[in-house]
Amino acid sequence: MMRYRSTLAAALLLLAAASAAHAAGATPKADKAAIRAHLAFLADDLLEGRDTGSRGYDIAANYVAAQFAQYGLAPKGSKGSYLQSVPLRASRAVAGSGVVELSSAAGVERLSADTDFVIGADVLEPRAAAAAPLVFVGYGIRADRFNHNDYAGIDVKGKIVVVLQGKPTRFPTEEGAHFGSGREKRKLAAQLGAVGIVTLWTPDTEKAMPFAKVLERNAFPSMSWLDSAGKPAHSLPALQDDVALSLAASKKLFTQVDARLDDIYALAAANKPVPQMDLKMSMLLSHKRVLSEVRSSNVVGMIEGSDPRLKNEYVVFSAHLDHIGQVKEKTGDNIYNGAMDNASGVATLIETARLFSQSATRPRRSVLFVALTGEEKGLLGSDYFATNPTVPAGAMVANVNLDMPLLTFDFKNVVAFGAEHSSMKGSVQRAAAKMGLGLIADPWPAQGLFTRSDHYMFVRQGVPSIFLVPGQNSFNKNEDGAKLWATFLATHYHQPSDDLRLPFNFDAAARFAQLNYNIALEIANASAKPTWNQGDFFGDTFKK
């Protein structure tokens, strides 16, 4: 385990020097020393991985609030402060309590908790159980827009539905990420009367997210935010349990039918119809959880707009402040510092706020800067803020979200997830072009990233949104950005090694902050607010 005390002290001195050097008046330029300073603090071991609801997270939140105050942002949290308190219920699995049993004419088989399954979080009751027949329903998706219904002609009331992870490859990437998300599949299964849901890992899923990494997440608590009645948001009481199965365990569900799972995988990969079937076996699911109620905070500051009318519209800049904390039972380095995920995004957010605060001219629209809690627990802080905004409902006109920008190479293009759905694509292209940067399409469509970061919660409230990261090409011919991304995701993502020992390129970090400032400035100064494209799925589905 490393300590960064000397680095932290030096970086804070650099931050003080940078703040003094950038007097208001001149066109502001992003300062790599300031970004380095924020990273040094937020990714330090002192904060113990910034887990939602932890003391370390609270320290981080107060740090961000202090930076907002230093740069003159108006507090826009709760009760005149920078902090918006988010009520949460935490759920931690009781070790060894999870049981998954298969019953068929061949007998009873108990699956292994060490290798075969992960039972989903239950925030309603400390004990949960479901026992019912298994029915395979393909991907478990109903999408009228794409003429797809895995539930056509089948009654799943009182059954446990079995679904493939992901979505048909013929679906557009981001619409597919929506329909293929666990949230949408669980909601649909519950609406149709299922009492449980089983998600089968696929070969493509295993490449994108090895099941061994999913098993590691059992060590961390799950959470849900609580509504005004004290009930977990989006809870599905009728859906008593859900479980994900490894590749090997998934095949055990097809031993009593005249079908091989490998053949079903092949049909799905070829975009051919996947058959429904009664699997002629039942499953027993049960587990125990320890429930507790905690609080964590979003941090919200505002640069007020200058236009008498447009200042009542808000461009929202967001980045999640939390990471996944510390596993005290783990030997060696057991702190998940989250330097890239997402101290880098929050450092960029703070620096972008400084640029706005020290600009000679205020933007026409107001700009909100929001450091969000609970992203790693299921986009909780963004869902809570988008549902319970601290500005008038409907006044948020755009969201630019920053999540895990990989700041280790001299990037020459960027990815703006969601840009294809609204006029914001033009804003990104123009701002990037002025800096000699390009805009590329999603290079990881199988990852379903569009539904896995905080901007998606703003989309669900009808707000045009993008999620911005560096792309895959570099100005340095000796750097392969695509390879660096692949290495980070395979080696450091959600690991203790995501810390300050990573080879940060702070010149690239400053470029990324400058780009974000330029994008937000264009949106904030435009005469017309961003609009959904005509006939766009997300605009049609969620526009208020």
Short mmCIF file of N, CA and C in Angstrom, two decimals, residues 290-432:
data_model
loop_
_atom_site.label_atom_id
_atom_site.label_comp_id
_atom_site.label_asym_id
_atom_site.label_seq_id
_atom_site.Cartn_x
_atom_site.Cartn_y
_atom_site.Cartn_z
N VAL A 290 -27.33 -8.07 5.27
CA VAL A 290 -27.37 -7.14 6.40
C VAL A 290 -27.72 -5.77 5.84
N LEU A 291 -28.85 -5.22 6.30
CA LEU A 291 -29.33 -3.93 5.80
C LEU A 291 -29.01 -2.82 6.78
N SER A 292 -28.68 -1.65 6.25
CA SER A 292 -28.44 -0.48 7.10
C SER A 292 -28.77 0.77 6.31
N GLU A 293 -29.04 1.85 7.00
CA GLU A 293 -29.34 3.10 6.31
C GLU A 293 -28.20 4.08 6.54
N VAL A 294 -27.76 4.70 5.44
CA VAL A 294 -26.65 5.63 5.48
C VAL A 294 -27.01 6.85 4.66
N ARG A 295 -26.16 7.85 4.73
CA ARG A 295 -26.32 9.04 3.91
C ARG A 295 -25.01 9.36 3.22
N SER A 296 -25.12 9.90 2.03
CA SER A 296 -23.97 10.40 1.32
C SER A 296 -24.43 11.65 0.59
N SER A 297 -23.50 12.38 -0.01
CA SER A 297 -23.88 13.68 -0.57
C SER A 297 -23.38 13.87 -2.00
N ASN A 298 -24.24 14.44 -2.83
CA ASN A 298 -23.79 15.07 -4.06
C ASN A 298 -23.25 16.45 -3.70
N VAL A 299 -22.33 16.96 -4.50
CA VAL A 299 -21.77 18.29 -4.27
C VAL A 299 -22.15 19.15 -5.47
N VAL A 300 -22.81 20.28 -5.22
CA VAL A 300 -23.38 21.07 -6.31
C VAL A 300 -22.99 22.54 -6.18
N GLY A 301 -22.36 23.07 -7.22
CA GLY A 301 -22.03 24.49 -7.28
C GLY A 301 -22.48 25.07 -8.60
N MET A 302 -22.65 26.39 -8.66
CA MET A 302 -23.21 27.02 -9.86
C MET A 302 -22.44 28.28 -10.25
N ILE A 303 -22.20 28.42 -11.55
CA ILE A 303 -21.81 29.69 -12.16
C ILE A 303 -23.08 30.28 -12.75
N GLU A 304 -23.54 31.41 -12.24
CA GLU A 304 -24.80 31.99 -12.72
C GLU A 304 -24.62 32.61 -14.09
N GLY A 305 -25.60 32.39 -14.94
CA GLY A 305 -25.57 32.95 -16.28
C GLY A 305 -25.78 34.45 -16.28
N SER A 306 -25.40 35.08 -17.39
CA SER A 306 -25.48 36.54 -17.50
C SER A 306 -26.74 37.02 -18.21
N ASP A 307 -27.37 36.15 -18.98
CA ASP A 307 -28.55 36.55 -19.74
C ASP A 307 -29.77 36.54 -18.83
N PRO A 308 -30.55 37.62 -18.79
CA PRO A 308 -31.69 37.68 -17.86
C PRO A 308 -32.68 36.53 -18.02
N ARG A 309 -32.83 36.04 -19.26
CA ARG A 309 -33.77 34.94 -19.48
C ARG A 309 -33.06 33.59 -19.44
N LEU A 310 -31.95 33.46 -20.17
CA LEU A 310 -31.29 32.16 -20.30
C LEU A 310 -30.61 31.70 -19.00
N LYS A 311 -30.36 32.60 -18.07
CA LYS A 311 -29.72 32.18 -16.83
C LYS A 311 -30.60 31.23 -16.02
N ASN A 312 -31.88 31.15 -16.38
CA ASN A 312 -32.79 30.24 -15.69
C ASN A 312 -32.78 28.85 -16.34
N GLU A 313 -31.91 28.65 -17.32
CA GLU A 313 -31.65 27.33 -17.89
C GLU A 313 -30.25 26.89 -17.46
N TYR A 314 -30.07 25.59 -17.30
CA TYR A 314 -28.82 25.09 -16.69
C TYR A 314 -28.16 24.02 -17.56
N VAL A 315 -26.87 24.24 -17.83
CA VAL A 315 -26.02 23.20 -18.40
C VAL A 315 -25.37 22.49 -17.22
N VAL A 316 -25.54 21.16 -17.15
CA VAL A 316 -25.06 20.40 -15.99
C VAL A 316 -23.77 19.67 -16.36
N PHE A 317 -22.70 19.96 -15.62
CA PHE A 317 -21.46 19.21 -15.72
C PHE A 317 -21.43 18.23 -14.56
N SER A 318 -21.19 16.94 -14.83
CA SER A 318 -21.22 15.94 -13.75
C SER A 318 -20.03 15.00 -13.84
N ALA A 319 -19.65 14.46 -12.68
CA ALA A 319 -18.63 13.43 -12.59
C ALA A 319 -18.83 12.73 -11.25
N HIS A 320 -18.71 11.41 -11.23
CA HIS A 320 -18.94 10.73 -9.95
C HIS A 320 -17.68 10.78 -9.09
N LEU A 321 -17.90 11.09 -7.82
CA LEU A 321 -16.83 11.27 -6.85
C LEU A 321 -16.50 9.97 -6.12
N ASP A 322 -17.43 9.06 -6.04
CA ASP A 322 -17.23 7.82 -5.28
C ASP A 322 -16.39 6.82 -6.06
N HIS A 323 -15.81 5.88 -5.32
CA HIS A 323 -15.24 4.67 -5.91
C HIS A 323 -15.72 3.51 -5.04
N ILE A 324 -15.00 2.40 -5.01
CA ILE A 324 -15.55 1.20 -4.36
C ILE A 324 -14.94 0.89 -3.00
N GLY A 325 -14.07 1.77 -2.50
CA GLY A 325 -13.69 1.67 -1.10
C GLY A 325 -12.51 0.78 -0.79
N GLN A 326 -12.62 0.08 0.32
CA GLN A 326 -11.54 -0.73 0.86
C GLN A 326 -12.08 -2.08 1.28
N VAL A 327 -11.34 -3.15 1.01
CA VAL A 327 -11.69 -4.48 1.48
C VAL A 327 -10.71 -4.83 2.60
N LYS A 328 -11.15 -4.64 3.84
CA LYS A 328 -10.23 -4.80 4.96
C LYS A 328 -9.78 -6.25 5.14
N GLU A 329 -10.60 -7.19 4.62
CA GLU A 329 -10.23 -8.60 4.74
C GLU A 329 -9.13 -8.99 3.75
N LYS A 330 -8.90 -8.15 2.76
CA LYS A 330 -7.91 -8.45 1.72
C LYS A 330 -6.51 -8.11 2.22
N THR A 331 -5.55 -8.99 2.00
CA THR A 331 -4.18 -8.73 2.40
C THR A 331 -3.47 -7.88 1.35
N GLY A 332 -2.40 -7.22 1.77
CA GLY A 332 -1.66 -6.38 0.84
C GLY A 332 -2.39 -5.07 0.58
N ASP A 333 -2.25 -4.57 -0.62
CA ASP A 333 -2.90 -3.31 -0.99
C ASP A 333 -4.39 -3.56 -1.11
N ASN A 334 -5.17 -3.07 -0.16
CA ASN A 334 -6.61 -3.34 -0.14
C ASN A 334 -7.46 -2.09 -0.32
N ILE A 335 -6.84 -0.99 -0.74
CA ILE A 335 -7.58 0.25 -0.99
C ILE A 335 -7.74 0.44 -2.50
N TYR A 336 -8.98 0.62 -2.92
CA TYR A 336 -9.30 0.84 -4.33
C TYR A 336 -9.37 2.37 -4.53
N ASN A 337 -8.23 2.97 -4.83
CA ASN A 337 -8.11 4.43 -4.82
C ASN A 337 -8.94 5.11 -5.90
N GLY A 338 -9.16 4.43 -7.03
CA GLY A 338 -9.95 5.05 -8.09
C GLY A 338 -9.34 6.33 -8.62
N ALA A 339 -8.04 6.31 -8.94
CA ALA A 339 -7.40 7.51 -9.47
C ALA A 339 -7.97 7.88 -10.83
N MET A 340 -8.05 6.89 -11.73
CA MET A 340 -8.63 7.15 -13.04
C MET A 340 -10.15 7.10 -12.97
N ASP A 341 -10.67 6.25 -12.08
CA ASP A 341 -12.12 6.02 -11.95
C ASP A 341 -12.58 6.42 -10.54
N ASN A 342 -12.93 7.67 -10.27
CA ASN A 342 -13.06 8.72 -11.25
C ASN A 342 -12.47 10.02 -10.69
N ALA A 343 -11.35 9.88 -9.95
CA ALA A 343 -10.68 11.10 -9.49
C ALA A 343 -10.27 11.96 -10.68
N SER A 344 -9.92 11.31 -11.80
CA SER A 344 -9.53 12.07 -13.00
C SER A 344 -10.70 12.90 -13.53
N GLY A 345 -11.90 12.32 -13.50
CA GLY A 345 -13.07 13.05 -13.96
C GLY A 345 -13.43 14.20 -13.04
N VAL A 346 -13.33 13.98 -11.72
CA VAL A 346 -13.65 15.04 -10.76
C VAL A 346 -12.60 16.14 -10.83
N ALA A 347 -11.32 15.79 -10.98
CA ALA A 347 -10.28 16.80 -11.13
C ALA A 347 -10.55 17.67 -12.36
N THR A 348 -11.00 17.03 -13.45
CA THR A 348 -11.36 17.77 -14.66
C THR A 348 -12.55 18.68 -14.40
N LEU A 349 -13.53 18.18 -13.66
CA LEU A 349 -14.72 18.96 -13.33
C LEU A 349 -14.34 20.21 -12.54
N ILE A 350 -13.49 20.04 -11.52
CA ILE A 350 -13.08 21.18 -10.69
C ILE A 350 -12.31 22.19 -11.52
N GLU A 351 -11.41 21.71 -12.37
CA GLU A 351 -10.63 22.62 -13.20
C GLU A 351 -11.53 23.35 -14.20
N THR A 352 -12.54 22.67 -14.75
CA THR A 352 -13.48 23.33 -15.65
C THR A 352 -14.26 24.41 -14.91
N ALA A 353 -14.63 24.14 -13.67
CA ALA A 353 -15.31 25.15 -12.85
C ALA A 353 -14.41 26.36 -12.65
N ARG A 354 -13.11 26.12 -12.42
CA ARG A 354 -12.18 27.25 -12.25
C ARG A 354 -12.12 28.08 -13.52
N LEU A 355 -12.08 27.44 -14.67
CA LEU A 355 -12.01 28.17 -15.93
C LEU A 355 -13.22 29.09 -16.09
N PHE A 356 -14.39 28.59 -15.77
CA PHE A 356 -15.59 29.43 -15.85
C PHE A 356 -15.53 30.56 -14.84
N SER A 357 -15.07 30.26 -13.64
CA SER A 357 -15.06 31.29 -12.58
C SER A 357 -14.08 32.41 -12.89
N GLN A 358 -13.01 32.11 -13.65
CA GLN A 358 -11.98 33.10 -13.91
C GLN A 358 -12.03 33.64 -15.33
N SER A 359 -13.12 33.35 -16.03
CA SER A 359 -13.32 33.91 -17.36
C SER A 359 -13.76 35.37 -17.24
N ALA A 360 -13.33 36.18 -18.18
CA ALA A 360 -13.69 37.60 -18.15
C ALA A 360 -15.18 37.81 -18.39
N THR A 361 -15.82 36.86 -19.10
CA THR A 361 -17.24 36.99 -19.43
C THR A 361 -18.00 35.77 -18.95
N ARG A 362 -19.07 36.02 -18.22
CA ARG A 362 -19.88 34.90 -17.75
C ARG A 362 -20.68 34.30 -18.91
N PRO A 363 -20.97 33.00 -18.86
CA PRO A 363 -21.80 32.38 -19.90
C PRO A 363 -23.23 32.91 -19.83
N ARG A 364 -23.97 32.80 -20.91
CA ARG A 364 -25.35 33.28 -20.93
C ARG A 364 -26.25 32.41 -20.06
N ARG A 365 -26.10 31.08 -20.21
CA ARG A 365 -26.85 30.17 -19.34
C ARG A 365 -26.05 29.90 -18.07
N SER A 366 -26.74 29.47 -17.04
CA SER A 366 -26.07 29.05 -15.82
C SER A 366 -25.45 27.67 -16.03
N VAL A 367 -24.36 27.41 -15.33
CA VAL A 367 -23.68 26.12 -15.43
C VAL A 367 -23.60 25.51 -14.04
N LEU A 368 -24.14 24.30 -13.91
CA LEU A 368 -24.08 23.55 -12.65
C LEU A 368 -22.92 22.57 -12.71
N PHE A 369 -22.16 22.49 -11.63
CA PHE A 369 -21.10 21.49 -11.49
C PHE A 369 -21.50 20.55 -10.36
N VAL A 370 -21.63 19.26 -10.69
CA VAL A 370 -22.17 18.30 -9.73
C VAL A 370 -21.22 17.11 -9.61
N ALA A 371 -20.64 16.94 -8.42
CA ALA A 371 -19.85 15.74 -8.10
C ALA A 371 -20.80 14.76 -7.43
N LEU A 372 -20.95 13.61 -8.04
CA LEU A 372 -22.04 12.70 -7.68
C LEU A 372 -21.57 11.54 -6.82
N THR A 373 -22.43 11.12 -5.92
CA THR A 373 -22.18 9.95 -5.10
C THR A 373 -22.84 8.71 -5.72
N GLY A 374 -22.40 7.54 -5.28
CA GLY A 374 -23.11 6.29 -5.55
C GLY A 374 -23.13 5.80 -6.98
N GLU A 375 -22.25 6.29 -7.85
CA GLU A 375 -22.24 5.78 -9.22
C GLU A 375 -21.90 4.29 -9.25
N GLU A 376 -20.93 3.92 -8.44
CA GLU A 376 -20.49 2.52 -8.41
C GLU A 376 -21.54 1.59 -7.81
N LYS A 377 -22.54 2.15 -7.17
CA LYS A 377 -23.62 1.36 -6.59
C LYS A 377 -24.85 1.30 -7.48
N GLY A 378 -24.73 1.83 -8.71
CA GLY A 378 -25.86 1.78 -9.63
C GLY A 378 -26.38 3.14 -10.04
N LEU A 379 -25.49 4.13 -10.23
CA LEU A 379 -25.87 5.47 -10.69
C LEU A 379 -26.83 6.15 -9.72
N LEU A 380 -26.61 5.96 -8.43
CA LEU A 380 -27.58 6.41 -7.42
C LEU A 380 -27.61 7.93 -7.28
N GLY A 381 -26.43 8.56 -7.16
CA GLY A 381 -26.42 10.01 -6.96
C GLY A 381 -27.00 10.75 -8.14
N SER A 382 -26.69 10.31 -9.35
CA SER A 382 -27.24 10.97 -10.54
C SER A 382 -28.74 10.74 -10.65
N ASP A 383 -29.19 9.54 -10.34
CA ASP A 383 -30.63 9.25 -10.37
C ASP A 383 -31.35 10.13 -9.36
N TYR A 384 -30.77 10.24 -8.16
CA TYR A 384 -31.40 11.06 -7.13
C TYR A 384 -31.43 12.53 -7.55
N PHE A 385 -30.31 13.04 -8.05
CA PHE A 385 -30.26 14.45 -8.44
C PHE A 385 -31.17 14.74 -9.62
N ALA A 386 -31.15 13.87 -10.64
CA ALA A 386 -31.99 14.11 -11.81
C ALA A 386 -33.47 14.03 -11.47
N THR A 387 -33.81 13.20 -10.46
CA THR A 387 -35.20 13.06 -10.02
C THR A 387 -35.58 14.15 -9.03
N ASN A 388 -34.61 14.60 -8.24
CA ASN A 388 -34.84 15.62 -7.20
C ASN A 388 -33.85 16.77 -7.40
N PRO A 389 -33.92 17.47 -8.52
CA PRO A 389 -32.92 18.51 -8.79
C PRO A 389 -33.04 19.68 -7.82
N THR A 390 -31.91 20.34 -7.60
CA THR A 390 -31.90 21.50 -6.71
C THR A 390 -32.14 22.79 -7.49
N VAL A 391 -32.48 22.66 -8.76
CA VAL A 391 -32.95 23.76 -9.59
C VAL A 391 -34.34 23.37 -10.07
N PRO A 392 -35.12 24.29 -10.61
CA PRO A 392 -36.48 23.95 -11.03
C PRO A 392 -36.53 22.77 -12.00
N ALA A 393 -37.49 21.89 -11.79
CA ALA A 393 -37.66 20.74 -12.68
C ALA A 393 -37.87 21.22 -14.11
N GLY A 394 -37.20 20.60 -15.03
CA GLY A 394 -37.30 20.98 -16.43
C GLY A 394 -36.36 22.09 -16.86
N ALA A 395 -35.59 22.65 -15.91
CA ALA A 395 -34.70 23.76 -16.25
C ALA A 395 -33.33 23.27 -16.71
N MET A 396 -33.02 22.00 -16.51
CA MET A 396 -31.74 21.46 -16.98
C MET A 396 -31.86 21.17 -18.47
N VAL A 397 -31.00 21.78 -19.28
CA VAL A 397 -31.14 21.67 -20.73
C VAL A 397 -30.09 20.77 -21.37
N ALA A 398 -29.03 20.42 -20.65
CA ALA A 398 -27.98 19.57 -21.19
C ALA A 398 -27.14 19.02 -20.05
N ASN A 399 -26.58 17.84 -20.27
CA ASN A 399 -25.65 17.24 -19.32
C ASN A 399 -24.40 16.78 -20.06
N VAL A 400 -23.24 17.18 -19.54
CA VAL A 400 -21.94 16.69 -20.02
C VAL A 400 -21.33 15.93 -18.85
N ASN A 401 -21.15 14.63 -19.03
CA ASN A 401 -20.69 13.77 -17.94
C ASN A 401 -19.27 13.29 -18.20
N LEU A 402 -18.48 13.22 -17.13
CA LEU A 402 -17.09 12.81 -17.20
C LEU A 402 -16.90 11.59 -16.31
N ASP A 403 -16.54 10.48 -16.90
CA ASP A 403 -16.37 9.25 -16.13
C ASP A 403 -15.17 8.48 -16.66
N MET A 404 -14.15 8.37 -15.82
CA MET A 404 -12.95 7.59 -16.11
C MET A 404 -12.28 7.99 -17.42
N PRO A 405 -12.02 9.30 -17.62
CA PRO A 405 -11.20 9.65 -18.78
C PRO A 405 -9.79 9.08 -18.60
N LEU A 406 -9.32 8.34 -19.58
CA LEU A 406 -7.99 7.74 -19.49
C LEU A 406 -6.96 8.80 -19.88
N LEU A 407 -6.27 9.34 -18.90
CA LEU A 407 -5.37 10.46 -19.11
C LEU A 407 -3.92 10.01 -19.05
N THR A 408 -3.59 9.00 -19.86
CA THR A 408 -2.23 8.47 -19.88
C THR A 408 -1.56 8.62 -21.24
N PHE A 409 -2.25 9.17 -22.23
CA PHE A 409 -1.65 9.29 -23.56
C PHE A 409 -2.08 10.59 -24.23
N ASP A 410 -1.37 10.96 -25.26
CA ASP A 410 -1.54 12.25 -25.92
C ASP A 410 -2.68 12.19 -26.93
N PHE A 411 -3.90 12.03 -26.42
CA PHE A 411 -5.05 11.73 -27.27
C PHE A 411 -5.29 12.81 -28.32
N LYS A 412 -5.74 12.36 -29.51
CA LYS A 412 -6.05 13.29 -30.60
C LYS A 412 -7.50 13.20 -31.06
N ASN A 413 -8.29 12.34 -30.42
CA ASN A 413 -9.73 12.32 -30.68
C ASN A 413 -10.45 11.91 -29.40
N VAL A 414 -11.76 12.07 -29.42
CA VAL A 414 -12.57 11.78 -28.24
C VAL A 414 -13.80 10.97 -28.63
N VAL A 415 -14.40 10.33 -27.62
CA VAL A 415 -15.67 9.63 -27.77
C VAL A 415 -16.70 10.40 -26.96
N ALA A 416 -17.84 10.69 -27.56
CA ALA A 416 -18.93 11.37 -26.86
C ALA A 416 -20.15 10.45 -26.93
N PHE A 417 -20.24 9.53 -25.98
CA PHE A 417 -21.39 8.62 -25.95
C PHE A 417 -22.67 9.45 -25.85
N GLY A 418 -23.63 9.13 -26.70
CA GLY A 418 -24.91 9.84 -26.68
C GLY A 418 -25.00 11.00 -27.64
N ALA A 419 -23.88 11.41 -28.24
CA ALA A 419 -23.90 12.58 -29.10
C ALA A 419 -24.76 12.38 -30.34
N GLU A 420 -24.90 11.14 -30.80
CA GLU A 420 -25.67 10.87 -32.02
C GLU A 420 -27.16 11.15 -31.86
N HIS A 421 -27.61 11.37 -30.63
CA HIS A 421 -29.05 11.47 -30.38
C HIS A 421 -29.57 12.90 -30.30
N SER A 422 -28.68 13.88 -30.30
CA SER A 422 -29.15 15.25 -30.12
C SER A 422 -28.24 16.23 -30.85
N SER A 423 -28.63 17.50 -30.79
CA SER A 423 -27.83 18.55 -31.42
C SER A 423 -26.51 18.77 -30.70
N MET A 424 -26.30 18.13 -29.56
CA MET A 424 -25.04 18.29 -28.83
C MET A 424 -23.85 17.75 -29.62
N LYS A 425 -24.09 16.87 -30.57
CA LYS A 425 -22.99 16.35 -31.39
C LYS A 425 -22.28 17.50 -32.10
N GLY A 426 -23.04 18.45 -32.62
CA GLY A 426 -22.43 19.58 -33.30
C GLY A 426 -21.58 20.41 -32.37
N SER A 427 -22.04 20.59 -31.13
CA SER A 427 -21.27 21.36 -30.15
C SER A 427 -19.94 20.69 -29.87
N VAL A 428 -19.96 19.36 -29.72
CA VAL A 428 -18.72 18.62 -29.45
C VAL A 428 -17.78 18.71 -30.65
N GLN A 429 -18.31 18.50 -31.85
CA GLN A 429 -17.48 18.53 -33.05
C GLN A 429 -16.81 19.89 -33.23
N ARG A 430 -17.57 20.96 -33.04
CA ARG A 430 -17.00 22.30 -33.24
C ARG A 430 -15.94 22.61 -32.19
N ALA A 431 -16.23 22.28 -30.94
CA ALA A 431 -15.27 22.56 -29.87
C ALA A 431 -14.01 21.73 -30.06
N ALA A 432 -14.17 20.47 -30.47
CA ALA A 432 -13.01 19.60 -30.67
C ALA A 432 -12.18 20.07 -31.87
#
